[in-house]
Amino acid sequence: MNLNNFDEQANYKAVDNELCSISDPIQPDKFDGNIFCIWKQEMELYLTHLKLDKHLTEDKPVNHVANTDVFNLASQKAWFHGDYMCIEVILDQLIEPFYALYSQKKRRRRCGYHWRRNTKHMS
């Protein structure tokens, strides 16, 4: 990478002696039970950068049995994949005891529902 051009240099910053693009997302610290409000804001920003934030607020698409539209089915499949990724990103940012609690299959609900439920009593 040639960084002789000032415009190119402006798009990069040094982090731990490595060049990173300014557009690279900064992963929040793992949530350890302290300062939930700050962690939540960092997490929402991170999910927004990954384009997964819509899964925090949108309801899952309704599937009609008679609907066989290919675009509708593909849209639903993409939504469920994004929802899965959103859950995994959030779980990845929890310390071990929280991860063990929230990663159990019976507790794995839609990401948005889970996020809103925890946000109400922890913020």
PDB file of C-alpha atoms in Angstrom:
ATOM      1  CA  MET A   1       0.000   0.000   0.000  1.00  0.00           C
ATOM      2  CA  ASN A   2       1.436   3.343  -1.059  1.00  0.00           C
ATOM      3  CA  LEU A   3       0.761   6.016   1.512  1.00  0.00           C
ATOM      4  CA  ASN A   4       2.697   8.830  -0.166  1.00  0.00           C
ATOM      5  CA  ASN A   5      -0.513  10.599  -1.121  1.00  0.00           C
ATOM      6  CA  PHE A   6      -1.899  12.743   1.738  1.00  0.00           C
ATOM      7  CA  ASP A   7      -5.507  11.785   0.889  1.00  0.00           C
ATOM      8  CA  GLU A   8      -4.666   8.097   1.257  1.00  0.00           C
ATOM      9  CA  GLN A   9      -2.888   8.749   4.540  1.00  0.00           C
ATOM     10  CA  ALA A  10      -5.932  10.562   5.917  1.00  0.00           C
ATOM     11  CA  ASN A  11      -8.006   7.378   5.560  1.00  0.00           C
ATOM     12  CA  TYR A  12      -5.713   5.310   7.778  1.00  0.00           C
ATOM     13  CA  LYS A  13      -4.577   5.515  11.394  1.00  0.00           C
ATOM     14  CA  ALA A  14      -1.927   3.691  13.378  1.00  0.00           C
ATOM     15  CA  VAL A  15      -3.242   1.317  16.011  1.00  0.00           C
ATOM     16  CA  ASP A  16      -0.711  -0.747  17.957  1.00  0.00           C
ATOM     17  CA  ASN A  17       1.906  -0.097  15.253  1.00  0.00           C
ATOM     18  CA  GLU A  18      -0.387  -1.398  12.514  1.00  0.00           C
ATOM     19  CA  LEU A  19      -2.238   0.548   9.869  1.00  0.00           C
ATOM     20  CA  CYS A  20      -6.001   0.156  10.064  1.00  0.00           C
ATOM     21  CA  SER A  21      -8.651   1.765   7.957  1.00  0.00           C
ATOM     22  CA  ILE A  22     -10.730   4.354   9.792  1.00  0.00           C
ATOM     23  CA  SER A  23     -13.776   2.517   8.503  1.00  0.00           C
ATOM     24  CA  ASP A  24     -12.768  -0.679  10.347  1.00  0.00           C
ATOM     25  CA  PRO A  25     -15.194  -1.287  13.229  1.00  0.00           C
ATOM     26  CA  ILE A  26     -13.829  -1.090  16.759  1.00  0.00           C
ATOM     27  CA  GLN A  27     -15.015  -4.108  18.677  1.00  0.00           C
ATOM     28  CA  PRO A  28     -16.372  -3.232  22.124  1.00  0.00           C
ATOM     29  CA  ASP A  29     -14.888  -4.782  25.239  1.00  0.00           C
ATOM     30  CA  LYS A  30     -16.566  -7.867  26.597  1.00  0.00           C
ATOM     31  CA  PHE A  31     -19.479  -7.104  28.901  1.00  0.00           C
ATOM     32  CA  ASP A  32     -18.617  -8.028  32.481  1.00  0.00           C
ATOM     33  CA  GLY A  33     -21.727  -6.716  34.229  1.00  0.00           C
ATOM     34  CA  ASN A  34     -20.448  -3.169  34.803  1.00  0.00           C
ATOM     35  CA  ILE A  35     -21.510   0.020  33.017  1.00  0.00           C
ATOM     36  CA  PHE A  36     -24.151  -1.577  30.808  1.00  0.00           C
ATOM     37  CA  CYS A  37     -25.271   1.748  29.298  1.00  0.00           C
ATOM     38  CA  ILE A  38     -21.842   2.450  27.807  1.00  0.00           C
ATOM     39  CA  TRP A  39     -21.362  -1.127  26.598  1.00  0.00           C
ATOM     40  CA  LYS A  40     -24.828  -1.065  25.016  1.00  0.00           C
ATOM     41  CA  GLN A  41     -24.021   2.117  23.074  1.00  0.00           C
ATOM     42  CA  GLU A  42     -20.703   0.674  21.889  1.00  0.00           C
ATOM     43  CA  MET A  43     -22.420  -2.562  20.912  1.00  0.00           C
ATOM     44  CA  GLU A  44     -25.157  -0.756  18.972  1.00  0.00           C
ATOM     45  CA  LEU A  45     -22.511   1.255  17.107  1.00  0.00           C
ATOM     46  CA  TYR A  46     -20.588  -1.938  16.321  1.00  0.00           C
ATOM     47  CA  LEU A  47     -23.743  -3.718  15.096  1.00  0.00           C
ATOM     48  CA  THR A  48     -24.646  -0.671  12.998  1.00  0.00           C
ATOM     49  CA  HIS A  49     -21.219  -0.784  11.370  1.00  0.00           C
ATOM     50  CA  LEU A  50     -21.736  -4.489  10.622  1.00  0.00           C
ATOM     51  CA  LYS A  51     -25.232  -3.651   9.269  1.00  0.00           C
ATOM     52  CA  LEU A  52     -26.895  -5.939  11.800  1.00  0.00           C
ATOM     53  CA  ASP A  53     -28.613  -3.268  13.887  1.00  0.00           C
ATOM     54  CA  LYS A  54     -31.996  -3.680  12.178  1.00  0.00           C
ATOM     55  CA  HIS A  55     -32.345  -7.042  13.922  1.00  0.00           C
ATOM     56  CA  LEU A  56     -32.466  -5.246  17.265  1.00  0.00           C
ATOM     57  CA  THR A  57     -35.690  -3.438  16.388  1.00  0.00           C
ATOM     58  CA  GLU A  58     -37.435  -5.183  13.488  1.00  0.00           C
ATOM     59  CA  ASP A  59     -39.807  -8.052  13.996  1.00  0.00           C
ATOM     60  CA  LYS A  60     -39.172 -11.235  12.082  1.00  0.00           C
ATOM     61  CA  PRO A  61     -40.919 -11.439   8.705  1.00  0.00           C
ATOM     62  CA  VAL A  62     -44.266 -13.179   8.598  1.00  0.00           C
ATOM     63  CA  ASN A  63     -44.286 -16.364   6.550  1.00  0.00           C
ATOM     64  CA  HIS A  64     -47.561 -17.153   4.840  1.00  0.00           C
ATOM     65  CA  VAL A  65     -47.921 -20.843   3.994  1.00  0.00           C
ATOM     66  CA  ALA A  66     -49.283 -20.138   0.517  1.00  0.00           C
ATOM     67  CA  ASN A  67     -46.544 -17.623  -0.290  1.00  0.00           C
ATOM     68  CA  THR A  68     -44.022 -19.204  -2.643  1.00  0.00           C
ATOM     69  CA  ASP A  69     -42.536 -15.973  -4.008  1.00  0.00           C
ATOM     70  CA  VAL A  70     -38.813 -16.596  -4.472  1.00  0.00           C
ATOM     71  CA  PHE A  71     -37.858 -13.047  -3.497  1.00  0.00           C
ATOM     72  CA  ASN A  72     -39.953 -13.177  -0.333  1.00  0.00           C
ATOM     73  CA  LEU A  73     -38.450 -16.519   0.689  1.00  0.00           C
ATOM     74  CA  ALA A  74     -34.920 -15.258  -0.043  1.00  0.00           C
ATOM     75  CA  SER A  75     -35.621 -12.114   1.988  1.00  0.00           C
ATOM     76  CA  GLN A  76     -36.809 -14.202   4.930  1.00  0.00           C
ATOM     77  CA  LYS A  77     -33.759 -16.450   4.715  1.00  0.00           C
ATOM     78  CA  ALA A  78     -31.462 -13.402   4.649  1.00  0.00           C
ATOM     79  CA  TRP A  79     -33.277 -11.890   7.636  1.00  0.00           C
ATOM     80  CA  PHE A  80     -32.910 -15.073   9.718  1.00  0.00           C
ATOM     81  CA  HIS A  81     -29.227 -15.323   8.795  1.00  0.00           C
ATOM     82  CA  GLY A  82     -28.681 -11.693   9.870  1.00  0.00           C
ATOM     83  CA  ASP A  83     -30.576 -12.319  13.102  1.00  0.00           C
ATOM     84  CA  TYR A  84     -28.377 -15.350  13.807  1.00  0.00           C
ATOM     85  CA  MET A  85     -25.245 -13.284  13.142  1.00  0.00           C
ATOM     86  CA  CYS A  86     -26.516 -10.490  15.409  1.00  0.00           C
ATOM     87  CA  ILE A  87     -27.037 -12.970  18.255  1.00  0.00           C
ATOM     88  CA  GLU A  88     -23.578 -14.450  17.738  1.00  0.00           C
ATOM     89  CA  VAL A  89     -21.884 -11.038  17.728  1.00  0.00           C
ATOM     90  CA  ILE A  90     -23.626 -10.060  20.968  1.00  0.00           C
ATOM     91  CA  LEU A  91     -22.831 -13.406  22.618  1.00  0.00           C
ATOM     92  CA  ASP A  92     -19.196 -13.061  21.544  1.00  0.00           C
ATOM     93  CA  GLN A  93     -18.971  -9.827  23.526  1.00  0.00           C
ATOM     94  CA  LEU A  94     -20.051 -11.380  26.843  1.00  0.00           C
ATOM     95  CA  ILE A  95     -17.718 -12.750  29.503  1.00  0.00           C
ATOM     96  CA  GLU A  96     -17.915 -16.491  30.147  1.00  0.00           C
ATOM     97  CA  PRO A  97     -20.605 -16.610  32.888  1.00  0.00           C
ATOM     98  CA  PHE A  98     -22.967 -14.420  30.832  1.00  0.00           C
ATOM     99  CA  TYR A  99     -22.148 -16.343  27.663  1.00  0.00           C
ATOM    100  CA  ALA A 100     -22.949 -19.639  29.370  1.00  0.00           C
ATOM    101  CA  LEU A 101     -26.262 -18.239  30.608  1.00  0.00           C
ATOM    102  CA  TYR A 102     -27.474 -16.629  27.377  1.00  0.00           C
ATOM    103  CA  SER A 103     -26.134 -19.128  24.858  1.00  0.00           C
ATOM    104  CA  GLN A 104     -28.306 -21.990  26.090  1.00  0.00           C
ATOM    105  CA  LYS A 105     -30.718 -23.088  23.382  1.00  0.00           C
ATOM    106  CA  LYS A 106     -33.839 -22.606  25.452  1.00  0.00           C
ATOM    107  CA  ARG A 107     -32.837 -18.960  26.090  1.00  0.00           C
ATOM    108  CA  ARG A 108     -31.904 -18.162  22.490  1.00  0.00           C
ATOM    109  CA  ARG A 109     -34.754 -16.066  21.258  1.00  0.00           C
ATOM    110  CA  ARG A 110     -34.782 -13.441  18.619  1.00  0.00           C
ATOM    111  CA  CYS A 111     -31.979 -10.973  19.157  1.00  0.00           C
ATOM    112  CA  GLY A 112     -34.197  -7.865  19.214  1.00  0.00           C
ATOM    113  CA  TYR A 113     -36.563  -9.304  21.809  1.00  0.00           C
ATOM    114  CA  HIS A 114     -33.655 -10.404  23.977  1.00  0.00           C
ATOM    115  CA  TRP A 115     -31.896  -7.049  23.601  1.00  0.00           C
ATOM    116  CA  ARG A 116     -34.998  -5.006  24.452  1.00  0.00           C
ATOM    117  CA  ARG A 117     -35.823  -7.204  27.453  1.00  0.00           C
ATOM    118  CA  ASN A 118     -32.331  -6.866  28.927  1.00  0.00           C
ATOM    119  CA  THR A 119     -32.097  -3.181  28.107  1.00  0.00           C
ATOM    120  CA  LYS A 120     -35.206  -2.303  30.102  1.00  0.00           C
ATOM    121  CA  HIS A 121     -34.004  -3.547  33.480  1.00  0.00           C
ATOM    122  CA  MET A 122     -30.248  -3.016  33.123  1.00  0.00           C
ATOM    123  CA  SER A 123     -29.981   0.574  31.861  1.00  0.00           C
TER     124      SER A 123
END
